[in-house]
Coordinates of C-alpha atoms in Angstrom, one line a residue:
Chain A
M32 CA -5.8 28.9 29.9
A33 CA -2.4 27.2 29.7
D34 CA 0.6 28.9 28.0
P35 CA 0.3 28.1 24.3
I36 CA 4.0 26.9 24.2
I37 CA 3.4 24.5 27.0
A38 CA 0.2 23.2 25.4
G39 CA 2.0 22.8 22.1
L40 CA 4.8 20.8 23.8
G41 CA 2.2 18.6 25.5
V42 CA 0.6 17.9 22.1
V43 CA 4.0 17.2 20.5
A44 CA 4.8 14.7 23.3
L45 CA 1.5 12.9 22.6
M46 CA 2.3 12.9 18.9
G47 CA 5.7 11.4 19.6
A48 CA 4.2 8.7 21.8
A49 CA 1.5 7.8 19.1
A50 CA 4.2 7.7 16.4
T51 CA 6.3 5.3 18.5
I52 CA 3.4 2.9 18.9
A53 CA 2.6 3.3 15.2
G54 CA 6.2 2.5 14.2
A55 CA 6.4 -0.6 16.4
A56 CA 3.0 -1.9 15.2
E57 CA 3.8 -1.2 11.5
D58 CA 6.9 -3.3 11.6
L59 CA 5.2 -6.2 13.3
E60 CA 2.3 -6.0 10.9
S61 CA 4.7 -6.3 7.9
D62 CA 6.5 -9.2 9.6
T63 CA 3.1 -11.0 10.0
G64 CA 2.7 -11.0 6.3
S65 CA 6.4 -11.3 5.4
M66 CA 6.1 -8.2 3.4
S67 CA 8.8 -6.1 1.5
N68 CA 12.3 -7.6 1.5
P69 CA 11.5 -11.0 3.0
N70 CA 8.6 -11.4 0.6
S71 CA 10.6 -12.2 -2.5
Q72 CA 12.3 -15.1 -0.7
V73 CA 9.0 -16.5 0.5
Q74 CA 7.8 -16.2 -3.1
L75 CA 10.9 -18.0 -4.4
A76 CA 10.9 -20.8 -1.8
P77 CA 8.4 -23.2 -3.5
Q78 CA 10.2 -22.7 -6.8
M79 CA 13.4 -24.0 -5.2
G80 CA 11.5 -27.0 -3.8
N81 CA 11.0 -25.5 -0.3
L82 CA 7.3 -25.7 0.4
H83 CA 6.2 -23.7 3.5
R84 CA 3.4 -22.5 5.7
I85 CA 4.3 -18.9 5.8
F86 CA 1.9 -16.1 5.0
N87 CA 2.7 -14.4 1.6
K88 CA 1.2 -10.9 1.9
A89 CA 2.3 -9.3 -1.3
V90 CA 0.0 -6.3 -1.1
S91 CA 2.7 -3.8 -2.4
G92 CA 5.6 -2.0 -0.9
E93 CA 4.9 -0.9 2.7
P94 CA 4.7 2.8 1.8
V95 CA 1.9 2.4 -0.7
Q96 CA 0.1 0.0 1.6
M97 CA 0.2 2.2 4.7
G98 CA -0.5 5.3 2.6
S99 CA -3.7 3.6 1.4
W100 CA -4.9 2.4 4.7
A101 CA -4.1 5.6 6.6
G102 CA -5.8 7.5 3.7
I103 CA -8.9 5.5 4.0
A104 CA -9.0 5.9 7.8
G105 CA -8.3 9.6 7.5
S106 CA -11.0 10.2 4.9
I107 CA -13.6 8.2 6.9
A108 CA -12.6 10.0 10.1
F109 CA -12.9 13.3 8.2
V110 CA -16.5 12.4 7.3
L111 CA -17.3 11.3 10.8
L112 CA -15.8 14.5 12.3
S113 CA -18.1 16.5 10.0
L114 CA -21.0 14.7 11.8
N115 CA -19.6 16.2 15.0
L116 CA -18.6 12.9 16.5
P117 CA -15.8 13.0 19.2
A118 CA -12.4 12.8 17.5
V119 CA -11.4 9.5 19.2
M120 CA -14.6 7.8 18.0
A121 CA -14.3 9.2 14.5
I122 CA -10.7 8.1 14.1
A123 CA -11.5 4.6 15.5
G124 CA -14.3 4.3 13.0
G125 CA -12.0 5.2 10.1
A126 CA -9.3 2.8 11.4
A127 CA -12.0 0.0 11.7
V128 CA -13.0 0.4 8.0
A129 CA -9.3 0.5 7.0
A130 CA -8.7 -2.8 9.0
L131 CA -11.5 -4.5 7.0
V132 CA -10.1 -3.4 3.7
H133 CA -6.6 -4.4 4.9
A134 CA -7.8 -8.0 5.7
A135 CA -9.5 -8.3 2.3
F136 CA -6.3 -7.2 0.5
A137 CA -4.1 -9.5 2.6
T138 CA -6.3 -12.5 1.9
S139 CA -6.4 -11.9 -1.9
S140 CA -2.6 -11.5 -2.1
H141 CA -1.9 -14.7 -0.2
L142 CA -4.4 -16.7 -2.3
G143 CA -3.1 -15.1 -5.5
R144 CA 0.6 -15.7 -4.8
I145 CA 0.2 -19.3 -3.5
V146 CA -2.0 -20.3 -6.4
S147 CA 0.4 -18.8 -8.9
V148 CA 3.1 -21.3 -7.8
S149 CA 0.8 -24.3 -7.9
K150 CA 3.2 -25.9 -10.5
F151 CA 5.6 -26.6 -7.6
K152 CA 2.9 -28.4 -5.6
Q153 CA 2.6 -25.7 -2.9
P154 CA -0.7 -26.4 -1.1
L155 CA -3.1 -23.6 -0.2
F156 CA -3.5 -24.0 3.6
L157 CA -6.7 -22.2 4.7
D158 CA -5.7 -22.2 8.4
V159 CA -2.6 -20.1 7.5
V160 CA -5.0 -17.5 6.2
T161 CA -7.4 -17.5 9.1
E162 CA -4.7 -17.6 11.7
H163 CA -2.8 -14.6 10.4
L164 CA -5.7 -12.3 9.5
G165 CA -6.4 -11.3 13.1
P166 CA -2.8 -10.1 13.9
I167 CA -2.5 -8.4 10.4
A168 CA -5.8 -6.4 10.8
G169 CA -5.1 -5.8 14.5
H170 CA -1.7 -4.3 14.0
G171 CA -3.0 -2.4 10.9
F172 CA -5.7 -0.9 13.1
I173 CA -3.2 0.3 15.6
V174 CA -1.1 1.9 12.9
T175 CA -3.9 3.7 11.1
F176 CA -5.5 4.8 14.4
T177 CA -2.2 6.4 15.6
I178 CA -1.2 7.8 12.2
V179 CA -4.6 9.5 11.7
G180 CA -4.3 10.6 15.4
V181 CA -1.0 12.3 14.7
S182 CA -2.5 13.9 11.5
Y183 CA -5.5 15.1 13.5
L184 CA -3.3 16.6 16.2
M185 CA -1.3 18.4 13.5
T186 CA -4.5 20.2 12.3
L187 CA -5.4 21.5 15.8
P188 CA -5.2 25.3 16.2
I189 CA -2.1 25.3 18.3
Q190 CA 1.0 27.5 17.8
G191 CA 3.6 25.6 15.9
L192 CA 1.1 23.1 14.6
A193 CA -2.3 24.2 12.9
H194 CA -1.3 22.6 9.6
P195 CA -3.4 24.0 6.7
F196 CA -3.7 20.7 4.8
P197 CA -7.0 18.7 5.2
L198 CA -7.0 15.5 7.3
P199 CA -7.2 12.9 4.4
M200 CA -4.1 14.4 2.7
L201 CA -2.0 14.5 5.9
A202 CA -3.0 10.9 6.7
V203 CA -1.8 9.8 3.2
L204 CA 1.5 11.6 3.6
W205 CA 2.1 10.2 7.1
G206 CA 1.0 6.8 6.0
I207 CA 3.6 6.8 3.2
T208 CA 6.2 8.0 5.7
I209 CA 5.5 5.3 8.3
G210 CA 5.6 2.6 5.5
A211 CA 9.0 3.8 4.3
I212 CA 10.4 3.9 7.9
G213 CA 9.0 0.5 8.7
S214 CA 10.4 -1.0 5.5
S215 CA 13.9 0.5 5.9
T216 CA 14.4 0.1 9.7
G217 CA 12.5 -3.0 10.7
D218 CA 12.9 -5.4 7.8
I219 CA 16.5 -6.4 8.5
H220 CA 15.5 -8.1 11.7
Y221 CA 13.2 -10.4 9.9
G222 CA 14.8 -10.7 6.5
G223 CA 18.4 -11.2 7.4
E224 CA 18.2 -12.9 10.8
R225 CA 15.0 -14.8 11.1
E226 CA 14.3 -15.9 7.6
Y227 CA 17.7 -17.5 7.2
Q228 CA 18.2 -18.8 10.7
Q229 CA 19.8 -22.1 9.7
Y230 CA 22.7 -20.2 8.2
P231 CA 25.3 -18.3 10.3
F232 CA 24.3 -14.6 10.8
G233 CA 26.5 -11.9 9.3
G234 CA 27.5 -13.8 6.2
G235 CA 24.9 -12.1 4.0
I236 CA 22.6 -14.0 1.7
P237 CA 24.6 -15.4 -1.2
V238 CA 22.7 -16.4 -4.3
R239 CA 23.1 -20.1 -3.8
I240 CA 20.9 -20.1 -0.7
H241 CA 18.2 -17.9 -2.2
G242 CA 14.8 -19.4 -1.5
D243 CA 16.2 -21.8 1.1
I244 CA 14.3 -20.1 4.0
T245 CA 13.8 -21.6 7.5
R246 CA 10.6 -23.5 7.2
R247 CA 10.6 -25.5 10.5
A248 CA 10.1 -24.1 14.0
E249 CA 11.1 -25.4 17.4
L250 CA 8.0 -27.6 17.1
G251 CA 6.3 -28.3 13.8
A252 CA 6.3 -26.0 10.8
R253 CA 7.2 -22.3 11.2
N254 CA 4.5 -19.8 10.4
S255 CA 4.6 -16.0 10.3
L256 CA 3.4 -15.5 13.9
D257 CA 6.8 -17.0 15.0
A258 CA 8.5 -14.2 13.0
V259 CA 6.3 -11.6 14.8
N260 CA 7.2 -13.1 18.2
F261 CA 10.9 -12.8 17.3
C262 CA 10.7 -9.3 15.9
A263 CA 8.6 -7.9 18.7
K264 CA 11.8 -8.2 20.9
Y265 CA 13.9 -5.8 18.9
G266 CA 12.9 -4.9 15.3
G267 CA 9.5 -3.5 16.2
P268 CA 10.5 -1.4 19.1
V269 CA 13.5 0.0 17.2
T270 CA 11.3 1.0 14.3
G271 CA 8.9 2.7 16.8
F272 CA 11.8 4.5 18.4
C273 CA 13.0 5.7 14.9
F274 CA 9.6 7.0 13.8
G275 CA 8.7 8.4 17.2
S276 CA 11.9 10.4 17.3
I277 CA 11.4 11.7 13.8
V278 CA 7.9 13.0 14.6
F279 CA 8.9 14.3 18.0
F280 CA 12.0 16.2 17.0
S281 CA 10.5 17.7 13.8
F282 CA 7.5 19.2 15.7
W283 CA 9.4 20.0 18.9
S284 CA 11.8 22.2 16.9
T285 CA 8.9 24.2 15.4
V286 CA 7.2 24.7 18.7
V287 CA 10.4 25.7 20.4
G288 CA 11.1 28.0 17.4
G289 CA 7.8 29.7 18.3
I290 CA 9.3 31.0 21.5
F291 CA 12.0 32.9 19.5
G292 CA 9.3 34.1 17.1
S293 CA 7.5 36.0 19.8
I294 CA 10.7 37.4 21.2
S295 CA 11.9 38.7 17.8
G296 CA 8.5 40.2 17.2
A297 CA 8.9 42.2 20.4
I298 CA 12.5 43.3 19.7
L299 CA 12.1 44.2 16.0
P300 CA 8.7 45.6 15.3
G301 CA 7.5 44.5 11.8
N302 CA 9.5 41.3 11.9
S303 CA 7.3 38.3 11.1
D304 CA 6.8 35.9 14.0
T305 CA 6.1 32.9 11.8
N306 CA 9.2 33.3 9.6
T307 CA 11.5 33.7 12.6
A308 CA 9.9 30.7 14.3
L309 CA 10.4 28.6 11.1
A310 CA 14.0 29.7 10.7
V311 CA 14.9 29.0 14.3
G312 CA 13.1 25.7 14.2
T313 CA 14.9 24.6 11.0
G314 CA 18.2 25.6 12.7
I315 CA 17.5 23.5 15.8
L316 CA 16.5 20.6 13.5
L317 CA 19.8 20.9 11.6
I318 CA 21.8 20.8 14.8
I319 CA 19.8 17.7 15.9
I320 CA 20.6 15.9 12.6
I321 CA 24.3 16.7 12.9
L322 CA 24.3 15.4 16.4
I323 CA 22.6 12.1 15.3
I324 CA 25.1 11.6 12.5
I325 CA 28.0 12.0 15.0
I326 CA 26.3 9.6 17.5
N327 CA 25.8 7.0 14.8
N328 CA 29.4 7.3 13.7
R329 CA 30.7 7.0 17.3
M330 CA 28.5 3.9 17.8
E331 CA 29.7 2.1 14.7
V332 CA 33.4 2.8 15.6
F333 CA 32.8 1.6 19.1
A334 CA 31.2 -1.6 17.8
R335 CA 34.0 -2.3 15.4
N336 CA 36.6 -1.8 18.0
K337 CA 34.8 -3.8 20.7
Y338 CA 33.9 -6.8 18.5
G339 CA 37.0 -6.8 16.4
P340 CA 37.6 -6.6 12.7
Y341 CA 35.5 -8.7 10.4
L342 CA 37.1 -12.0 9.6
K343 CA 38.0 -12.8 6.0
Chain B
M219 CA 0.8 -19.2 -23.0
A220 CA -2.5 -20.8 -22.0
N221 CA -2.7 -24.4 -20.9
E222 CA -5.2 -27.0 -21.9
K223 CA -7.8 -25.5 -19.5
G224 CA -7.4 -22.1 -21.0
W225 CA -5.5 -20.7 -18.0
G226 CA -2.5 -18.5 -18.6
P227 CA -1.1 -15.0 -19.0
N228 CA -2.8 -14.6 -22.4
S229 CA -6.2 -15.9 -21.5
V230 CA -7.8 -12.4 -21.9
D231 CA -7.8 -10.4 -25.2
K232 CA -6.0 -7.1 -24.6
R233 CA -8.2 -5.3 -27.2
K234 CA -11.3 -6.3 -25.2
T235 CA -10.0 -4.8 -22.0
L236 CA -8.8 -1.7 -23.8
A237 CA -12.3 -1.1 -25.3
F238 CA -14.0 -1.9 -22.0
G239 CA -11.8 0.6 -20.2
V240 CA -12.0 3.5 -22.7
V241 CA -15.7 3.2 -23.6
G242 CA -16.9 2.3 -20.1
G243 CA -14.7 4.9 -18.4
L244 CA -15.6 7.8 -20.7
A245 CA -19.3 6.9 -20.9
G246 CA -19.5 6.7 -17.1
I247 CA -17.9 10.1 -16.7
Y248 CA -19.9 11.8 -19.4
L249 CA -23.2 10.4 -18.0
T250 CA -22.6 11.9 -14.6
P251 CA -24.9 15.0 -15.0
I252 CA -28.0 13.0 -16.2
N253 CA -29.4 12.4 -12.7
P254 CA -28.2 13.3 -9.2
I255 CA -28.4 9.6 -8.0
I256 CA -27.8 7.5 -11.1
G257 CA -25.1 9.8 -12.6
P258 CA -22.6 9.5 -9.8
V259 CA -23.1 5.7 -9.7
L260 CA -22.4 5.5 -13.4
A261 CA -19.3 7.6 -13.0
A262 CA -18.0 5.2 -10.3
L263 CA -18.8 2.2 -12.5
G264 CA -16.8 4.0 -15.3
A265 CA -13.8 4.2 -12.9
V266 CA -14.2 0.4 -12.2
C267 CA -13.9 -0.2 -16.0
A268 CA -10.8 2.0 -16.2
I269 CA -9.2 0.2 -13.2
V270 CA -9.7 -3.3 -14.8
W271 CA -8.2 -2.0 -18.0
G272 CA -5.2 -0.5 -16.1
A273 CA -4.7 -3.8 -14.2
D274 CA -4.5 -5.6 -17.5
A275 CA -2.1 -3.1 -18.9
I276 CA 0.2 -3.3 -15.8
S277 CA 0.0 -7.2 -16.0
R278 CA 1.3 -7.1 -19.6
V279 CA 4.2 -4.7 -19.0
S280 CA 5.2 -6.3 -15.7
S281 CA 5.4 -9.8 -17.2
Y282 CA 8.8 -8.7 -18.4
G283 CA 10.2 -9.4 -14.9
L284 CA 9.5 -6.0 -13.3
G285 CA 9.0 -7.9 -10.0
T286 CA 9.2 -5.3 -7.3
G287 CA 8.6 -2.6 -10.0
V288 CA 4.9 -3.5 -10.2
P289 CA 3.8 -1.1 -7.4
S290 CA 6.4 1.5 -8.7
I291 CA 5.0 1.7 -12.2
G292 CA 1.5 1.9 -10.8
Y293 CA 2.6 4.8 -8.5
M294 CA 4.4 6.5 -11.5
S295 CA 1.4 6.2 -13.8
L296 CA -1.0 7.7 -11.2
A297 CA 1.4 10.6 -10.6
F298 CA 1.5 11.7 -14.1
S299 CA -2.1 11.0 -15.0
L300 CA -3.3 13.0 -12.0
V301 CA -1.3 16.0 -13.5
G302 CA -2.8 15.2 -16.9
A303 CA -6.4 14.8 -15.7
L304 CA -6.4 18.0 -13.6
S305 CA -4.7 20.0 -16.4
G306 CA -7.4 18.8 -18.8
V307 CA -10.3 19.9 -16.6
S308 CA -8.5 23.2 -15.9
I309 CA -7.9 23.9 -19.6
A310 CA -11.6 23.4 -20.3
V311 CA -12.3 26.3 -17.8
Y312 CA -10.0 28.6 -19.8
L313 CA -11.7 27.7 -23.0
G314 CA -15.0 29.1 -21.7
P315 CA -18.3 27.8 -20.2
H316 CA -19.4 26.2 -23.4
Y317 CA -16.4 23.9 -23.4
T318 CA -16.7 22.2 -20.0
W319 CA -17.6 19.0 -21.7
L320 CA -14.1 18.9 -23.2
G321 CA -12.5 18.6 -19.8
P322 CA -12.4 14.8 -19.2
I323 CA -11.4 13.9 -22.8
L324 CA -8.6 16.6 -22.7
G325 CA -7.5 15.2 -19.3
F326 CA -7.5 11.6 -20.8
V327 CA -5.4 12.8 -23.8
I328 CA -2.9 14.9 -21.9
A329 CA -2.3 12.1 -19.4
M330 CA -1.6 9.7 -22.3
L331 CA 0.8 12.3 -23.8
V332 CA 2.7 12.6 -20.6
G333 CA 2.8 8.8 -20.4
A334 CA 4.3 8.7 -23.9
I335 CA 7.0 11.2 -22.9
V336 CA 7.8 9.3 -19.7
A337 CA 8.0 6.0 -21.6
G338 CA 10.1 7.6 -24.3
L339 CA 12.6 8.8 -21.6
C340 CA 12.7 5.3 -20.1
L341 CA 13.5 3.8 -23.5
T342 CA 16.0 6.3 -24.7
V343 CA 17.7 7.8 -21.6
L344 CA 17.4 4.9 -19.1
R345 CA 17.6 2.3 -22.0
M346 CA 15.1 0.0 -20.4
K347 CA 14.7 -3.0 -22.8
I348 CA 11.0 -3.6 -22.5
P349 CA 9.4 -3.8 -26.0
I350 CA 5.9 -3.0 -25.0
L351 CA 6.8 -0.3 -22.4
M352 CA 5.6 2.6 -24.7
R353 CA 2.1 1.1 -25.4
C354 CA 1.5 -0.1 -21.9
T355 CA 2.6 3.1 -20.2
I356 CA 0.2 5.1 -22.4
E357 CA -2.6 2.7 -21.6
L358 CA -1.8 2.8 -17.9
A359 CA -1.8 6.6 -18.0
G360 CA -5.2 6.7 -19.8
A361 CA -6.7 4.1 -17.4
A362 CA -5.4 5.9 -14.3
A363 CA -6.7 9.3 -15.5
L364 CA -10.1 7.9 -16.2
S365 CA -10.2 6.1 -12.8
V366 CA -9.4 9.4 -10.9
L367 CA -11.8 11.4 -13.0
G368 CA -14.6 8.8 -12.6
F369 CA -14.3 8.6 -8.8
S370 CA -13.9 12.4 -8.6
A371 CA -17.1 13.0 -10.7
A372 CA -18.9 10.4 -8.6
I373 CA -18.2 12.5 -5.4
A374 CA -18.7 15.9 -7.0
G375 CA -21.7 15.0 -9.1
S376 CA -20.1 16.7 -12.1
Y377 CA -16.8 16.8 -14.0
A378 CA -16.5 20.6 -14.0
L379 CA -13.5 22.0 -12.3
P380 CA -15.3 24.2 -9.7
N381 CA -17.3 21.1 -8.4
L382 CA -14.2 19.0 -8.3
L383 CA -12.3 21.7 -6.4
H384 CA -15.1 22.0 -3.8
S385 CA -15.7 18.3 -3.2
V386 CA -12.5 16.4 -4.1
I387 CA -9.4 18.7 -4.0
I388 CA -10.1 21.0 -1.0
P389 CA -11.1 18.1 1.3
G390 CA -7.9 16.3 0.3
Y391 CA -9.6 13.3 -1.3
I392 CA -7.4 13.7 -4.3
A393 CA -4.4 12.4 -2.3
L394 CA -6.5 9.4 -1.3
F395 CA -7.3 8.7 -5.0
F396 CA -3.7 9.0 -5.9
I397 CA -2.7 6.2 -3.5
L398 CA -5.9 4.1 -3.5
N399 CA -6.2 4.0 -7.3
T400 CA -2.5 3.0 -7.4
M401 CA -3.3 0.2 -5.1
A402 CA -6.4 -0.9 -7.1
I403 CA -4.5 -0.9 -10.4
Q404 CA -1.3 -2.6 -9.2
H405 CA -2.6 -5.0 -6.6
P406 CA -4.2 -7.6 -9.0
F407 CA -1.1 -8.4 -10.9
N408 CA 1.2 -7.9 -7.9
A409 CA -0.9 -10.5 -5.9
C410 CA -1.2 -13.0 -8.7
L411 CA 2.2 -13.0 -10.4
G412 CA 4.1 -16.2 -10.7
P413 CA 4.7 -19.1 -13.1
N414 CA 1.0 -20.1 -12.9
E415 CA -0.5 -16.6 -13.4
N416 CA -3.9 -16.8 -15.1
R417 CA -5.0 -13.4 -16.5
T418 CA -8.7 -14.3 -16.1
R419 CA -8.2 -14.8 -12.3
T420 CA -6.0 -11.6 -12.2
L421 CA -8.8 -9.6 -13.7
K422 CA -11.4 -11.1 -11.3
L423 CA -9.2 -9.7 -8.6
A424 CA -9.1 -6.4 -10.5
F425 CA -12.9 -6.2 -10.3
T426 CA -12.6 -7.0 -6.5
T427 CA -10.1 -4.1 -5.8
A428 CA -12.1 -1.7 -8.1
F429 CA -15.4 -2.4 -6.3
M430 CA -13.8 -2.1 -2.9
V431 CA -12.5 1.4 -3.8
T432 CA -16.0 2.2 -5.1
G433 CA -17.4 1.2 -1.6
I434 CA -14.9 3.5 0.1
V435 CA -15.7 6.3 -2.4
G436 CA -19.4 5.9 -1.5
L437 CA -18.7 6.2 2.2
I438 CA -16.5 9.3 1.9
A439 CA -18.9 10.9 -0.6
Y440 CA -21.5 11.3 2.3
P441 CA -21.0 15.1 2.8
F442 CA -21.2 15.9 -0.9
T443 CA -23.7 13.8 -2.7
P444 CA -27.1 12.2 -1.9
A445 CA -26.1 9.2 -4.0
W446 CA -23.4 8.2 -1.4
W447 CA -25.3 5.1 -0.1
V448 CA -26.1 3.9 -3.6
I449 CA -22.4 4.1 -4.6
A450 CA -21.4 2.3 -1.4
L451 CA -24.1 -0.4 -1.9
V452 CA -23.2 -1.0 -5.6
G453 CA -19.5 -1.2 -4.5
G454 CA -20.4 -3.7 -1.8
I455 CA -22.5 -5.9 -4.0
G456 CA -19.9 -5.8 -6.8
W457 CA -17.2 -6.6 -4.4
Y458 CA -19.1 -9.6 -3.0
I459 CA -19.7 -11.1 -6.4
S460 CA -16.2 -10.5 -7.7
V461 CA -14.4 -11.8 -4.5
S462 CA -16.6 -14.9 -4.6
A463 CA -15.5 -15.5 -8.2
F464 CA -11.8 -14.9 -7.3
I465 CA -11.9 -17.3 -4.3
A466 CA -13.6 -20.0 -6.4
A467 CA -11.0 -19.6 -9.2
S468 CA -8.2 -19.7 -6.6
K469 CA -9.5 -22.9 -5.1
E470 CA -9.9 -24.5 -8.5
E471 CA -6.4 -23.5 -9.7
A472 CA -4.5 -24.3 -6.5
A473 CA -2.3 -27.4 -6.4
E474 CA -4.2 -28.6 -3.4
V475 CA -6.5 -26.9 -0.9
K476 CA -6.2 -28.1 2.7
W477 CA -7.5 -26.8 6.0
T478 CA -4.4 -27.7 7.8
G479 CA -1.4 -30.1 7.7
W480 CA 2.1 -30.5 6.3
W481 CA 3.4 -29.8 2.8
P482 CA 3.2 -33.0 0.6
H483 CA 6.6 -34.7 0.6
D484 CA 7.2 -34.1 4.3
E485 CA 3.9 -35.7 5.1
E486 CA 5.1 -38.9 3.4
E487 CA 8.5 -38.6 5.3
F488 CA 6.6 -38.0 8.5
V489 CA 4.4 -41.1 8.1
Q490 CA 7.5 -43.1 7.2
S491 CA 9.4 -42.0 10.3
V492 CA 6.5 -42.7 12.6
K493 CA 6.3 -46.3 11.1
E494 CA 10.0 -46.7 11.7
I495 CA 9.8 -45.6 15.3
K496 CA 6.9 -48.0 15.9
E497 CA 8.8 -50.9 14.4

């Protein structure tokens, strides 16, 4: 039998890896459908006379969307686990059902939004729907599989983990979290850079260019797959790194706190192991947060000094 | 305004959706105990009625330019109606075993009361200038409470608190209902908003999302009720019919449906430029 702390650290490393993949896939999935911030501009484009061939996946904000899909996958996995299926198969089954629901919602939102601007002669291109559904459902499958995987690992009876919440609830909570991270970290790389590529970067998006999105690609009309190809180089990985480090550090600190818990129990009889573990874990987490704030500040100061003051 | 074909944001009478949601939702929930197979199916169908009503209410309030606020108001209404619905069924337990039947109606009323308080705060403290905010938030709260109670009763086979605790709250499905019913209620209008929104088409999509949730509820009800496959089957059939109607309506109302190609004016420009090159 392995040392429980070592086993816990191993599981936490696996959770961090799964979360990194989930973050990257979530951002790329939202770019495929031009969700969240870029979406309002895609919606506005036909009204400003700019017809396009971009997928308009207005399902909702990313947190609600990913919470729903991860919740569906988690609940189905919960049912399949109660049938004594192996965990990997159960989670894959849940994620497969969630992917089907995802594809149905994506189709209805594109049809709905495009038809609602028919006044401006925006055609409904059916190949846009069929072309994008695969990448949308596929990326969604990866996200729900890894998110339910992280939630399942959290419920395992390991010191520092063993969460008392049931799997469907944890899946919903983590789904909402990944949606929020994907929306806040990843979107700038599509919304600010790629969607307004014909304008100089860094100038913001003034009201007069609203709706004038880049509609032509290197060859032919631009579609949302071009945006994914662009974002996969930086926006997706950076989102994955962000979410992966959040998951890794928050669980790493509680597992490491567990070491101090057992020590304090030995020194002071009657002292609760769990409370000490939680207190030390939270302390470590606070130090990590302060360090990250300092690193961010240093990085921004370095960038400003290196690339000069902003021009007026 | 409806156009000459009867398409438009006012193409559905709001009193009809209100009656459909309230009567259908409450009837479905109260008919749950009649039979272990038919009862849960009726409860799920009651929740479908409530979702369609909620989708209509959210469409009316969001037409005042809420934009990105459509999912937010859906989220908010589910949050306070979950509190209301569960308080209602809990109060029925305190009243005694003879008053279990009061649970759903109490939950429905408390949810709408909380909705009224929230809408009052939005109007007075936040000073939101949306004239129908009060009415629509109350309607949304009622619809959301009925949808949660309906799906919960479908899984538990009863609307009594001990059954709901065992089959819905302890397995964590209540969190799924919170987010999935938000999705089902807000998605129809969020997906169909725009200058050419047609409420009939929006509500066809509402049936689609509601039946899809019913199908999921059937699948996850497997460990708790023998009616699980009937609920899933009803959800699947209902989804197929409603999604076919929605796709047909979308194709009919679209400016143009094409398998592939360019957008209109560029096509002409393109043909022109090819001609010029040839000449």
